Amino acid sequence: MLTEAVSNGDRNQPSGPILLKVMKLSNQPQNIVDFYELLNKAEEEARSIRNNANINRYLQTIEELHHCFVVHHLWNTKWDTFATYIEGKGVLNTLDALAYFFNFQNPAIFLEQDFLDKLKSEFSSLLERIFESDLSKELKRFLIERIEDILKAIRRYYIDGTEGLEKATKSLVSDLVMAEHSLKDNDKNNPLYKRVKAWGLSLLIYIAPSPYDIIGAVPDIHDFWVPKFEELAAGQQKVEQIICETSTIQEAFEKTSYIFNKQQQKMIAGREPKALPASKEDSEVTKDDKSDP
C-alpha cells in the first residue's frame, strides 16, 4: 500500500484520503483508524519473526515509521511529508524484507482480485436467496449474519488479508457444527441450506492452511499456490453432492477434505507445497528397511 501511495499519491494533497484510496476504503475520516490498526498489526508481525540475528535493525525502522505517522496529523498533513520520510529512510526496502521474513516463517496464500470478485458475487447471490427463502427465522438470521461477515472480509481483504476471510468462514462452519443437531428437519433438508453449507465448507478447505483445528483432523501443510475460483466452484459442486448424501457437516467434512488437491494447483515461482515431516514411526521403519540385507 505504501509503495502505491509513494509512487502515485499526489504529494500536495492531504495524506488521509491518499491512504484510504490505496486501502480501497471510502473517503471518510473515521476509516483512517484502519490504517493505524494495520500499522499495529505490521509491527506485531515483525516482532514475531524468529531466527534472524539482525531483526532489531529492521524493527527499529518500522518503529520509527509508526512514530512518524503518530506524531503528525495524518488526515490533513500533506502526503509529501510522509513520502519524503519513507523514501529518505529506505522504509520500503525494509518493509519488503520484513514481509519476506514473515511470509517465509508463516506461508500464506494470496487471493487475486478476480477470485475475490467472483467469490463476492456468489455469496451476495446466496444472501439474496436467503432473504427470500422459507427457512426458519432463526436459521435465516444466523446465515445472514455469517454471510455478511464473509462479504465484509472480502471487502476488507486488502486490509485483513486471507486471515480475515478464514476467520469469517471458520465461524460459519464451526457454528454450524455446533448448532446443526438442533435444526428443524425442514431447514436441514432445504436445498438452499445445503448449498450454503457446501460453499462454506468448500471455501474453508480451499483457502485455510489448517482448517482442521475446528474439527480435529491432521493438517495439510501447503503454500505458494495460486487459487483459482473455477477450481473452488468445481469442488463446491462435489462437496454439495456429498452434503446431500450425509447427515452432518462434520461427516461431510471427513468425506470432502480430499477434494481440493493442492498438489495439482499452479505454484508460484515453480515451488512445490511443503510436505509434512515423516513421523518417528515412519523414520524407524525406513531405517529398518535400509538395514535389511
PDB file of C-alpha atoms in Angstrom, residues 41 48 59 124 129 142 146 151 179 192 218 230 233 259 276:
ATOM      1  CA  LYS A  41      -0.541  -5.402  13.118  1.00  0.00           C
ATOM      2  CA  SER A  48       7.114 -12.321  15.813  1.00  0.00           C
ATOM      3  CA  LEU A  59      12.297  -3.400  13.812  1.00  0.00           C
ATOM      4  CA  SER A 124     -24.094 -11.971  -2.454  1.00  0.00           C
ATOM      5  CA  ARG A 129     -31.775 -16.060  -1.856  1.00  0.00           C
ATOM      6  CA  PHE A 142     -27.875 -16.827  11.580  1.00  0.00           C
ATOM      7  CA  ARG A 146     -22.403 -15.134   8.893  1.00  0.00           C
ATOM      8  CA  LEU A 151     -18.731 -10.389   2.476  1.00  0.00           C
ATOM      9  CA  ALA A 179     -25.911 -25.937  16.027  1.00  0.00           C
ATOM     10  CA  LEU A 192     -30.513 -23.622  -0.104  1.00  0.00           C
ATOM     11  CA  VAL A 218      -4.451 -33.862  10.656  1.00  0.00           C
ATOM     12  CA  GLU A 230     -13.100 -22.066 -11.113  1.00  0.00           C
ATOM     13  CA  ALA A 233     -16.571 -23.727  -7.830  1.00  0.00           C
ATOM     14  CA  ILE A 259     -11.355 -32.891  -2.985  1.00  0.00           C
ATOM     15  CA  LEU A 276       4.516 -32.931   6.472  1.00  0.00           C
TER      16      LEU A 276
END
